[in-house]
Coordinates of C-alpha atoms in Angstrom, one line a residue:
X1 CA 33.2 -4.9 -3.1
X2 CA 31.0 -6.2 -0.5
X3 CA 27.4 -8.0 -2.0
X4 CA 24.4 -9.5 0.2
X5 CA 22.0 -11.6 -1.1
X6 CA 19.6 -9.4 -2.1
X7 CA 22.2 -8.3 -4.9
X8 CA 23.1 -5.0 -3.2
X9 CA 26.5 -4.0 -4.3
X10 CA 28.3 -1.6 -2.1
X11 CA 31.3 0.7 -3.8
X12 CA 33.5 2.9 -1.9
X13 CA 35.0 3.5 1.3
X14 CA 34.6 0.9 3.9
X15 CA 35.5 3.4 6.6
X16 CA 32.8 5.8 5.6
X17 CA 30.0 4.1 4.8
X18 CA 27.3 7.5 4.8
X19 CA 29.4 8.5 1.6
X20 CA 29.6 5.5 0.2
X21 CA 28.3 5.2 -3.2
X22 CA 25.3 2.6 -3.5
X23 CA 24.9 1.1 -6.6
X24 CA 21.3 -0.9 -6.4
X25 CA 21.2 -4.0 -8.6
X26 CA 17.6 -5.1 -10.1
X27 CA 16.5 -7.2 -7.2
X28 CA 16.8 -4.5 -4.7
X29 CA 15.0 -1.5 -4.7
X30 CA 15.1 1.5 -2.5
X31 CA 12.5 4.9 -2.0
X32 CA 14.3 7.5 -3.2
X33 CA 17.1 5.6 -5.4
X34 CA 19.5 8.8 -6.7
X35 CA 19.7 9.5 -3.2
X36 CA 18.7 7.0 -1.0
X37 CA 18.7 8.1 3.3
X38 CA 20.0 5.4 5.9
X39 CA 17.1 5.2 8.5
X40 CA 18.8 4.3 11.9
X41 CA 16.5 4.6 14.5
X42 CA 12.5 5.7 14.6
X43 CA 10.0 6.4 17.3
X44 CA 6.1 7.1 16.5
X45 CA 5.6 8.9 13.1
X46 CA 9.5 10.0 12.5
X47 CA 12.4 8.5 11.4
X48 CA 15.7 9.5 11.9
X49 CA 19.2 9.4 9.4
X50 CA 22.4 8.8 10.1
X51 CA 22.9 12.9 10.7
X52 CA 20.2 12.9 13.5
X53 CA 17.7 14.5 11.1
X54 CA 13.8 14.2 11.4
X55 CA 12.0 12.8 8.8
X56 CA 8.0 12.6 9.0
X57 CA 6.7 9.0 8.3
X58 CA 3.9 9.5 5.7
X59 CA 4.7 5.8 3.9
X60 CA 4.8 3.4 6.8
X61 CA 1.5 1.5 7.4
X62 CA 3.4 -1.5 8.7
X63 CA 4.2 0.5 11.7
X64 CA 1.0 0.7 12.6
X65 CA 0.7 2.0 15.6
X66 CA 4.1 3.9 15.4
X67 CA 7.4 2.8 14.9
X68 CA 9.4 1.2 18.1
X69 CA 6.0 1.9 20.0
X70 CA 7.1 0.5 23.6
X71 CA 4.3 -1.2 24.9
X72 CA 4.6 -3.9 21.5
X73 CA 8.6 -4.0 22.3
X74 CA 7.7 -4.3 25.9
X75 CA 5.1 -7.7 24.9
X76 CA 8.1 -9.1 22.5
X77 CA 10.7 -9.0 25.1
X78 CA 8.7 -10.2 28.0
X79 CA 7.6 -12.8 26.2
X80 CA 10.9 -13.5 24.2
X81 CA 12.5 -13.5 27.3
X82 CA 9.8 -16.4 28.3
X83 CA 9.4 -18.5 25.5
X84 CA 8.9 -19.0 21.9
X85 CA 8.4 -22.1 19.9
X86 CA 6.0 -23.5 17.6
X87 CA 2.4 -23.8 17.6
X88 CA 2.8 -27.9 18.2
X89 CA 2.6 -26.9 21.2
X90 CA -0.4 -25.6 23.7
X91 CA -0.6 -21.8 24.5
X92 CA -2.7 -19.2 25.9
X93 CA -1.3 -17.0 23.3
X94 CA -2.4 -18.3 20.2
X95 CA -5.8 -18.9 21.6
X96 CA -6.1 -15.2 23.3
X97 CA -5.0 -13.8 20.1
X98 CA -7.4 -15.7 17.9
X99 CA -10.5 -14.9 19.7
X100 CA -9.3 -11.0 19.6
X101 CA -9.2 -11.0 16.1
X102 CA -12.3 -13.4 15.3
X103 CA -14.5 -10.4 17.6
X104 CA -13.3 -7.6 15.3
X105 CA -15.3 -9.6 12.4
X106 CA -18.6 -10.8 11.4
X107 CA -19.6 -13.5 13.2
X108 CA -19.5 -16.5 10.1
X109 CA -15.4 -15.7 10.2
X110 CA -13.7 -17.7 13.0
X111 CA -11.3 -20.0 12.2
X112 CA -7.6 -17.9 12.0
X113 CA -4.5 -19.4 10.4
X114 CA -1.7 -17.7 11.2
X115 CA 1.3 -17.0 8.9
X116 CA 4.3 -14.6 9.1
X117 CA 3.6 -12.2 6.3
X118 CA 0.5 -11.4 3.7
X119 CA 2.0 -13.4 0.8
X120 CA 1.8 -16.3 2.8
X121 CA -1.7 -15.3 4.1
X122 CA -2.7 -14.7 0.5
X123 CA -1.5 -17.5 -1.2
X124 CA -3.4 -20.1 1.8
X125 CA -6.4 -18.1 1.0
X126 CA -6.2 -19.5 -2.7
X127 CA -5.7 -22.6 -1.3
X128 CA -8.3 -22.2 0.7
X129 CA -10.8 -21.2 -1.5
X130 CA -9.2 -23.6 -4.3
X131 CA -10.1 -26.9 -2.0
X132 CA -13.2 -25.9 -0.9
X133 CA -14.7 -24.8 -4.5
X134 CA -13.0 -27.9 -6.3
X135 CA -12.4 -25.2 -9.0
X136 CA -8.7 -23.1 -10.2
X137 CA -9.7 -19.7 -11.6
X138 CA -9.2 -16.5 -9.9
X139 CA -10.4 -13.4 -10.6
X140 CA -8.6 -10.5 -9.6
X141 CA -8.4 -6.7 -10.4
X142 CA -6.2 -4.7 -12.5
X143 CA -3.1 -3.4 -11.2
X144 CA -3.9 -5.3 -8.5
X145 CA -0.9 -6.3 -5.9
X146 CA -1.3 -9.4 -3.5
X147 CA 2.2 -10.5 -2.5
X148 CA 5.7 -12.0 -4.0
X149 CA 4.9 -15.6 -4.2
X150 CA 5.0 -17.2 -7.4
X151 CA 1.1 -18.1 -7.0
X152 CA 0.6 -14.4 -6.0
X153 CA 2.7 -13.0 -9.3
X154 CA 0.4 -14.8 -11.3
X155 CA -2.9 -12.7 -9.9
X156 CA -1.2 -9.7 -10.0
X157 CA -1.7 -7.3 -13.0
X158 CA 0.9 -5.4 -10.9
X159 CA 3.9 -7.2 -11.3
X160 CA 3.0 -9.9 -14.3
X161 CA 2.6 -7.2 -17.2
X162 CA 5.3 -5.6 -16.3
X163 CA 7.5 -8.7 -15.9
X164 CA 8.3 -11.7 -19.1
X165 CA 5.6 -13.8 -17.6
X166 CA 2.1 -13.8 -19.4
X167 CA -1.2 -14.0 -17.9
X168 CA -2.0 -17.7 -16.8
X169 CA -5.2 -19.1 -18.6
X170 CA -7.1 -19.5 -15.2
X171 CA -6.5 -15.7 -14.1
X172 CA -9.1 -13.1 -15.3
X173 CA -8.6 -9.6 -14.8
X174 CA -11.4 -7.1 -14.1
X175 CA -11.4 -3.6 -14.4
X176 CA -10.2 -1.4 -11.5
X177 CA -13.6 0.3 -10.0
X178 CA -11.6 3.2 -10.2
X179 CA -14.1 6.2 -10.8
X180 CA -11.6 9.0 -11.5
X181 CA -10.3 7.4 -14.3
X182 CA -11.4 4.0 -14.8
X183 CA -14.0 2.6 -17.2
X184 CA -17.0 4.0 -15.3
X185 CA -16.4 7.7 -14.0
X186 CA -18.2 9.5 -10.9
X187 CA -20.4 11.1 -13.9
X188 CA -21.9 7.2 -14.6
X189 CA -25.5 6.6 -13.1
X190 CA -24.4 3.5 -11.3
X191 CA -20.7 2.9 -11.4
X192 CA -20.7 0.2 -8.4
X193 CA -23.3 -1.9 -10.8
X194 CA -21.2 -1.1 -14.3
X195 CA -17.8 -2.4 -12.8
X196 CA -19.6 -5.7 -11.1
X197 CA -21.0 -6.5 -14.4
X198 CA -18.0 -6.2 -16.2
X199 CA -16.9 -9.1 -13.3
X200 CA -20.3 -10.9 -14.4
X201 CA -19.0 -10.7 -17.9
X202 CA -16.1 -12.7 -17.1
X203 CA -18.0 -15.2 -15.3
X204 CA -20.3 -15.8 -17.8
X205 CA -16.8 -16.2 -20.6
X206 CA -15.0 -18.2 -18.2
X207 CA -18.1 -20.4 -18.0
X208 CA -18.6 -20.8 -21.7
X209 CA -15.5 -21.9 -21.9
X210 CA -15.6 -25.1 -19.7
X211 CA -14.1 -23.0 -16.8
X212 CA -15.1 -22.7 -13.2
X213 CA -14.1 -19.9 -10.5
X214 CA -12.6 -21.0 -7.3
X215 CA -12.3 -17.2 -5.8
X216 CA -12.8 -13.5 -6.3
X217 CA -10.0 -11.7 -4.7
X218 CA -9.6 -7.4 -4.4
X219 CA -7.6 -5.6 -1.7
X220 CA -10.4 -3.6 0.0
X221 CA -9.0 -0.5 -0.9
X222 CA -6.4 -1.0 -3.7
X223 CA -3.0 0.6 -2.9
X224 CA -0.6 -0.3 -5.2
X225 CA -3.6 0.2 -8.0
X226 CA -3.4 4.4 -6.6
X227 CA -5.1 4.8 -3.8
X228 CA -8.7 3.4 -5.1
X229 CA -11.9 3.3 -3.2
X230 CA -14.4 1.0 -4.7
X231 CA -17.6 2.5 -5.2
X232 CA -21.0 1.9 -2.7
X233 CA -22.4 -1.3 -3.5
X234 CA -19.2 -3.0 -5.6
X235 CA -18.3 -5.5 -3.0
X236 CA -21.9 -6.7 -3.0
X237 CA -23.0 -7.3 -5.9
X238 CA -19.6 -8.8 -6.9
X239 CA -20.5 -11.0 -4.0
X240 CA -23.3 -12.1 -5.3
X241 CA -22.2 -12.9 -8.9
X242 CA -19.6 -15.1 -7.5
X243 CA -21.1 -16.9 -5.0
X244 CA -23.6 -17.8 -8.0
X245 CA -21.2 -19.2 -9.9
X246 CA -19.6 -21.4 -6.9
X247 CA -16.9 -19.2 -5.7
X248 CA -15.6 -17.6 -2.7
X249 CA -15.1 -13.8 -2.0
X250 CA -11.0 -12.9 -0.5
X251 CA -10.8 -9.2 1.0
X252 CA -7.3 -8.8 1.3
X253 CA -6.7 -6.7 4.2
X254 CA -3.0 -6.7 4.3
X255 CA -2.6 -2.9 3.4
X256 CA -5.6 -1.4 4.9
X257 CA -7.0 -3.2 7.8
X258 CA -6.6 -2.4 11.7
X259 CA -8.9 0.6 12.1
X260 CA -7.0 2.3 9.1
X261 CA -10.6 3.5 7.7
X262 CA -11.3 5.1 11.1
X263 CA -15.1 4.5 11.3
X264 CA -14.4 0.9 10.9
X265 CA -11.7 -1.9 11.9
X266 CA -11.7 -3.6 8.9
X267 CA -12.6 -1.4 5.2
X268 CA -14.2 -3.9 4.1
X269 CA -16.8 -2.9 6.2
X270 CA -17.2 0.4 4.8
X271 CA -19.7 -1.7 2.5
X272 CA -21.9 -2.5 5.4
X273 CA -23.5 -4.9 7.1
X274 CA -25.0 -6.9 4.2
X275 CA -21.3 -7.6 3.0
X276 CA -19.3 -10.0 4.5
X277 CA -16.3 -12.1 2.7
X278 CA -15.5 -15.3 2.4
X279 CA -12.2 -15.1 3.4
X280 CA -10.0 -12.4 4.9
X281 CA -6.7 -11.9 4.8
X282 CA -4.3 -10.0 7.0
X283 CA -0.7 -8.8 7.9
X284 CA 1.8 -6.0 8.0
X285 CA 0.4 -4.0 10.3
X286 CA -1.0 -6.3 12.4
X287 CA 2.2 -6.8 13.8
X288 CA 3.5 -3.5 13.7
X289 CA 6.7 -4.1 12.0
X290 CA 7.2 -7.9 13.4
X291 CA 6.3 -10.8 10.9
X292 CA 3.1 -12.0 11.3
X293 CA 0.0 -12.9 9.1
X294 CA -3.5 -14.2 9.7
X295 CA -6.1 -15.8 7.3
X296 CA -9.5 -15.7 8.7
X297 CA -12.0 -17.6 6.8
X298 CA -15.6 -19.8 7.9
X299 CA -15.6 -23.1 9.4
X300 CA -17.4 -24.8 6.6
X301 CA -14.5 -23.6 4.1
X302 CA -12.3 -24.9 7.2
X303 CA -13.1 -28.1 7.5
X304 CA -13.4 -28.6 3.6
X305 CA -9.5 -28.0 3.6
X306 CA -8.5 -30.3 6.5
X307 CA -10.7 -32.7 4.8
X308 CA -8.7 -33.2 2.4
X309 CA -5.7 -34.2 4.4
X310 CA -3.6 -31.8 3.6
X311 CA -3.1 -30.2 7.1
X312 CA -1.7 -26.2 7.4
X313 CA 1.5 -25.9 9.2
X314 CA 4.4 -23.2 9.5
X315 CA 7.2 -23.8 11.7
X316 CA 7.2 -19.6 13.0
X317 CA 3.4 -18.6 12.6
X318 CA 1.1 -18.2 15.7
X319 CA 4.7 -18.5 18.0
X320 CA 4.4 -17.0 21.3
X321 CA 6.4 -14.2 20.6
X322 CA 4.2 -12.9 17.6
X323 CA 1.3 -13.3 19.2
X324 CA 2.0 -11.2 22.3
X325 CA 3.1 -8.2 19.9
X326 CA -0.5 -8.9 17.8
X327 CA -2.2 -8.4 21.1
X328 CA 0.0 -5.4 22.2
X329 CA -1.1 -3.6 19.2
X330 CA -4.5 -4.7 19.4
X331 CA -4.3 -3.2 22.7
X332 CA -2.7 0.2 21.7
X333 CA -5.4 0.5 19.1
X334 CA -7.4 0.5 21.6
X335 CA -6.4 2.0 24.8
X336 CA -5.1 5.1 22.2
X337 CA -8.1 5.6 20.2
X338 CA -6.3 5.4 17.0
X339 CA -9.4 4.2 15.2
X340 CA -10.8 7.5 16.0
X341 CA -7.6 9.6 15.5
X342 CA -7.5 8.2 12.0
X343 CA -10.9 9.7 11.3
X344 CA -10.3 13.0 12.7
X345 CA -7.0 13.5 10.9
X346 CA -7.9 11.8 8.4
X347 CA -10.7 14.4 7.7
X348 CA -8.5 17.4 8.8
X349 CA -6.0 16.3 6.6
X350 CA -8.5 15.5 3.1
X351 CA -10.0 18.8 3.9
X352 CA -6.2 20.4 3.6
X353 CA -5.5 18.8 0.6
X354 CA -9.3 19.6 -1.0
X355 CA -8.0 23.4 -0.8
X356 CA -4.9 22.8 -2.4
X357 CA -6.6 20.7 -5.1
X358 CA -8.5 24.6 -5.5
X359 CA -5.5 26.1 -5.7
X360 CA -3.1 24.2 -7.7
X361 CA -3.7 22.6 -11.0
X362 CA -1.2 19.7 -10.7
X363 CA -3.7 18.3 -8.5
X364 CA -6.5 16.3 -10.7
X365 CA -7.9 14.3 -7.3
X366 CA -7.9 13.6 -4.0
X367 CA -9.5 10.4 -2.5
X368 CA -9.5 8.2 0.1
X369 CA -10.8 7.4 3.8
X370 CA -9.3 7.7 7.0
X371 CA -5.1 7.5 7.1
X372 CA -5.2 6.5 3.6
X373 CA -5.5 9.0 1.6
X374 CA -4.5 9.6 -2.5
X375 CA -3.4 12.9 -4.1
X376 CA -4.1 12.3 -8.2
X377 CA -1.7 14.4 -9.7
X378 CA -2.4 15.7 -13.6
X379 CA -1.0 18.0 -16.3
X380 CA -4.5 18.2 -17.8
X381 CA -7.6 18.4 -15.6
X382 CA -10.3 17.6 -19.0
X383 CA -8.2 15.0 -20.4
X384 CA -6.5 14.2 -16.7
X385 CA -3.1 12.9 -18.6
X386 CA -1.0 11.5 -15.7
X387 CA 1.7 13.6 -14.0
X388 CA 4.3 10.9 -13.8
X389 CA 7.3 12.7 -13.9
X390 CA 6.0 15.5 -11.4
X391 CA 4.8 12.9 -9.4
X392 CA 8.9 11.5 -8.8
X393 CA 10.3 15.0 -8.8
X394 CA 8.2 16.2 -5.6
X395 CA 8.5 13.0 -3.7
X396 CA 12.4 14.5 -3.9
X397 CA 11.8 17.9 -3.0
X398 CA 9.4 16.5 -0.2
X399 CA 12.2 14.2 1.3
X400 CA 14.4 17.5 1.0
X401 CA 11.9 18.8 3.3
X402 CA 12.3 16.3 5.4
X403 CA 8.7 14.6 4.1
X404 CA 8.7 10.7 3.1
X405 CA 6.0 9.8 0.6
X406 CA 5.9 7.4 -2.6
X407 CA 4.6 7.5 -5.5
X408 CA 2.1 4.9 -7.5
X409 CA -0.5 3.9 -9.0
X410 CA -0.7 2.2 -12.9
X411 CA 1.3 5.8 -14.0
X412 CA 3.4 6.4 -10.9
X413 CA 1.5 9.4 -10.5
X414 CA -0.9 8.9 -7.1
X415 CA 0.9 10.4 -3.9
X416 CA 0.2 7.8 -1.4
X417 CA -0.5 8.8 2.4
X418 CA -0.7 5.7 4.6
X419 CA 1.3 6.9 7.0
X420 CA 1.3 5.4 11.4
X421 CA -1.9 5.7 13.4
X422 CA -0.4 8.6 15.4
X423 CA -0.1 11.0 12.6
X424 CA -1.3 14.2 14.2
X425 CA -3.1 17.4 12.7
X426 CA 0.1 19.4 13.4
X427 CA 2.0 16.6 11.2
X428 CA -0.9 17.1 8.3
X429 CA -0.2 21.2 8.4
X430 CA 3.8 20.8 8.1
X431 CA 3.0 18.1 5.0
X432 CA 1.1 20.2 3.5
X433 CA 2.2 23.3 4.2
X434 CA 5.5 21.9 2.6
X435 CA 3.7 20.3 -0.7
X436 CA 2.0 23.6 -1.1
X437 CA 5.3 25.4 -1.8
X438 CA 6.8 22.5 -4.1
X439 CA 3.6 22.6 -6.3
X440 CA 3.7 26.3 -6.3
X441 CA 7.5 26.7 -7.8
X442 CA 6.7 23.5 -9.8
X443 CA 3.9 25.0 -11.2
X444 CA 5.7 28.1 -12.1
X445 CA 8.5 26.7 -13.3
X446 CA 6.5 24.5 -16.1
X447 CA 4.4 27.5 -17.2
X448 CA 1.6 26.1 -15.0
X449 CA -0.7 28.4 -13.2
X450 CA -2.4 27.9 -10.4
X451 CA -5.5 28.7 -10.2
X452 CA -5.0 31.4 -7.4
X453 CA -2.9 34.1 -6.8
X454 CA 0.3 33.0 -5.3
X455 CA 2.6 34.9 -3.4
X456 CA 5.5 36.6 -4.0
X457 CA 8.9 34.6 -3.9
X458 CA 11.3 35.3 -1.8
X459 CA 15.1 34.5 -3.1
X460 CA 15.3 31.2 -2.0
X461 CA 11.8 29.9 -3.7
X462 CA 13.5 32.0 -6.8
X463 CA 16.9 29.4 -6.4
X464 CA 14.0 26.8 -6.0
X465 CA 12.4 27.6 -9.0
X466 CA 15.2 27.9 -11.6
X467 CA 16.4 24.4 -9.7
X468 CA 13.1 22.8 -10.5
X469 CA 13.0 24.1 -14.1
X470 CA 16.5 22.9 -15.1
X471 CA 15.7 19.5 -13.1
X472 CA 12.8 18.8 -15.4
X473 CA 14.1 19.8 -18.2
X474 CA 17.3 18.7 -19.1
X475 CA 16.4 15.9 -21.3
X476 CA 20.1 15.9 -23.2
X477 CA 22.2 17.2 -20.2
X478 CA 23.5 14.0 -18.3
X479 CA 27.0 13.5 -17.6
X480 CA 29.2 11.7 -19.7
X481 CA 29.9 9.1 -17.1
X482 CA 26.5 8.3 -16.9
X483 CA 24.3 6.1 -18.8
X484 CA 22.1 8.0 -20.9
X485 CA 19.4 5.9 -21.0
X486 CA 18.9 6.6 -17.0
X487 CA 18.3 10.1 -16.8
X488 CA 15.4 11.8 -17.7
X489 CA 13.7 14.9 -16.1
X490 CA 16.4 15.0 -13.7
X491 CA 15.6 11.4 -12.7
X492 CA 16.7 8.1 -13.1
X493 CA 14.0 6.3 -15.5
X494 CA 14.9 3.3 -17.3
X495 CA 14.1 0.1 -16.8
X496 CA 15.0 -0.4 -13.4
X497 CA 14.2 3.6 -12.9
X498 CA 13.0 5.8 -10.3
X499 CA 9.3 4.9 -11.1
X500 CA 10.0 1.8 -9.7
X501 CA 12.6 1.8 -7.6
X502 CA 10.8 1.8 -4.2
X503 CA 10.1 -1.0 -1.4
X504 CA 6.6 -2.3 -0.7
X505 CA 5.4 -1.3 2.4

């Protein structure tokens, strides 16, 4: 037995590792965990297996602008090869890079701090925010998801109510402005005012209650929440409640920044010009699969923190080396139009999946902006009951087609496309050309119709078919070797389950 510290066990041959048999431990999870793929190489919007085969990359918003893109491995080497050290020193990097970045925002956000992931980013922005409001509480959103540091677990819904730990006195959760199938609904006359209030609300209890709010913070399109766009007008008004009580407004960025939107660099500014956070934060993408983070936030707020004499340093953020990549990427951006690629495909590809939403039942919603795009997937369109377990059983069936999506969302049942800048319209057509086909035998298979008239099936959709009805199904039919408690609908599903066992990305 071979272990890592990541408590990944490996059992089996040490000769053949491909058919080795993987058995993941808590602390380590994998996409597609009953049969996970080994990933050895990937160039633009694919990624290739051990075998050679072709996967399309619709999961991978770290690589932004396409995996192994070679004008950022051309800046890391060149400048690898050059130098790299810490930011005690002087260089033109550091600088260059900051002023880049600080030109993409509104003009009150220049002072960077750069970090090596989001977590960190996040967790200086509650610093941040915490020193210069002299106040602790945070509010943040349900299901919300802002990184793995233990300061970070405790604002997100995401990972602390699923977890032992219990919410911390000085966290407040607010609704999700989720308008599908939140509180407020597209039906409600003013959704974007209903869900601010409800943030008012906790204000105004937190208040009452001898307590004072250091910082709002929302991704500005939740991900790991399913895909959520915040209605018109949100973002303000939530602004304005919080700045009245003292506190500062975080956009976390980390997910959905970089042009993702299309129209706009940053989605925050989908809000427009009257909105303008406190404090941004940034990462993943921004280095296109190399560590490196960014807080941007105002000068005043700035010098509040150095004020206070506790100065901000990290031995690898702002190096040489990860700032060349941040500008290579910036530059590819750029120089390859991607912000307007994303809104052209973007739109191809919602307008796709609007006439499969006609066509197939299973499909409740679909939402989203630019490369980020949701599909809401339901067994009951009036009542729209989540459809968690269909949800895991096509992500399978799509990686069988040589497709890689997740799965998420408070229910697990949100397909989530966030896939590389580069996706093309051909690589929307072959997704959904493939989806279409899995909904269709799924739909059959469960007594579902869709709502028009399908095609014939040839043999192999029949094999398909039968396949997909035994898979979700057999309930009582795992094999006596296995755990019983881990199968269900053909999937694993307990505690550690399939619902779950995926890496962020």
């Amino acid at each position: 037995m071979i272990s890592a510290h990541c408590d990944l066990h490996l059992l089996g041959s040490s000769d053949s590792p491909a058919s080795a048999f993987w058995d993941y431990r808590p602390s380590c999870k994998v996409f597609f965990a009953s049969d996970p793929i080994k990933i050895v190489r990937a160039q633009r919007q694919y990624m290739f297996d051990e075998n050679g085969e072709q996967y399309l990359d619709c999961i991978n918003n770290v690589a932004h602008v396409g995996h192994c893109h070679p004008e950022v491995v051309k800046a890391a080497l060149k400048q690898m090869e050059l130098l790299n050290t810490n930011s005690r020193f002087l260089h033109d990097n550091i600088v260059e890079y900051a002023k880049r970045l600080s030109a993409t925002l509104p003009e009150k956000l220049s002072v960077c701090y750069f970090t090596n992931s989001g977590s960190e980013a996040n967790d200086l922005a509650l610093r941040l925010a915490q020193q210069f409001t002299g106040h602790q509480d945070v509010i943040t959103l349900d299901h919300a998801y802002h990184g793995h540091l233990s300061s970070l677990i405790e604002i997100s819904p995401y990972k602390f109510l699923k977890g032992k730990d219990v919410k911390k006195e000085f966290v407040h959760v607010a609704p999700t402005p989720d308008t599908y199938r939140g509180k407020y609904r597209e039906d409600h006359e003013d959704p974007a005012r209903a869900y601010a209030d409800e943030v008012k609300k906790i204000i105004e209890d937190a208040q009452s209650s001898g307590r004072m709010i250091a910082a709002f913070i929302a991704e500005s399109m939740q991900s790991c929440g399913g895909q959520i766009i915040p209605p018109a007008g949100y973002f303000q008004k939530v602004a304005e409640y919080i700045h009245g009580a003292g506190g500062v407004f975080i956009a976390d960025e980390v997910q959905v920044g970089f042009g993702r939107v299309g129209k706009h660099f940053w989605s925050f500014q989908m809000h427009g010009e009257d909105f303008a956070p406190d404090i941004v934060t940034m990462g993943k993408s921004m280095g296109n699969g190399h560590p490196v983070a960014c807080v941007v936030t105002t000068k005043e707020i700035a010098e509040a923190f150095s004020s206070s004499g506790m100065e901000y340093f990290n031995t690898y953020a702002g190096n040489p080396v990860s700032c060349a990549v941040g500008l290579a990427v910036l530059d590819v951006i750029e120089n390859e139009d991607l912000q307007e690629n994303a809104t052209r495909v973007g739109n191809f590809l919602t307008e796709l999946l609007k006439k499969q939403k006609a066509k197939h039942t299973l499909i409740g919603d679909i939402r989203g902006i630019g490369l980020f795009i949701g599909i809401d997937l339901v067994k009951d369109h009036q009542k729209r009951t989540p459809a968690t377990a269909e949800a895991q059983h096509i992500i399978y069936k799509m990686k069988e087609k040589r497709v890689l999506l997740s799965a998420d969302g408070p229910h697990r049942n949100v397909l989530k496309i966030k896939p590389p800048m580069c996706f093309t319209e051909e690589d929307a057509k072959f997704m959904v050309h493939q989806l279409d086909g899995i909904l269709t035998v799924l739909e059959e298979a469960t007594g579902t119709k869709t709502e028009s008239v399908t095609s014939e099936n040839t043999p192999c959709e029949t094999k398909m078919l039968k396949e997909a009805h035994v898979e979700l199904l057999r309930d009582s039919t795992t094999n006596s070797k296995e755990n019983p408690s881990r199968k269900r609908n053909g999937m694993y599903t307990d505690t550690h389950s399939l619902l779950s066992k995926r890496l962020k990305t």
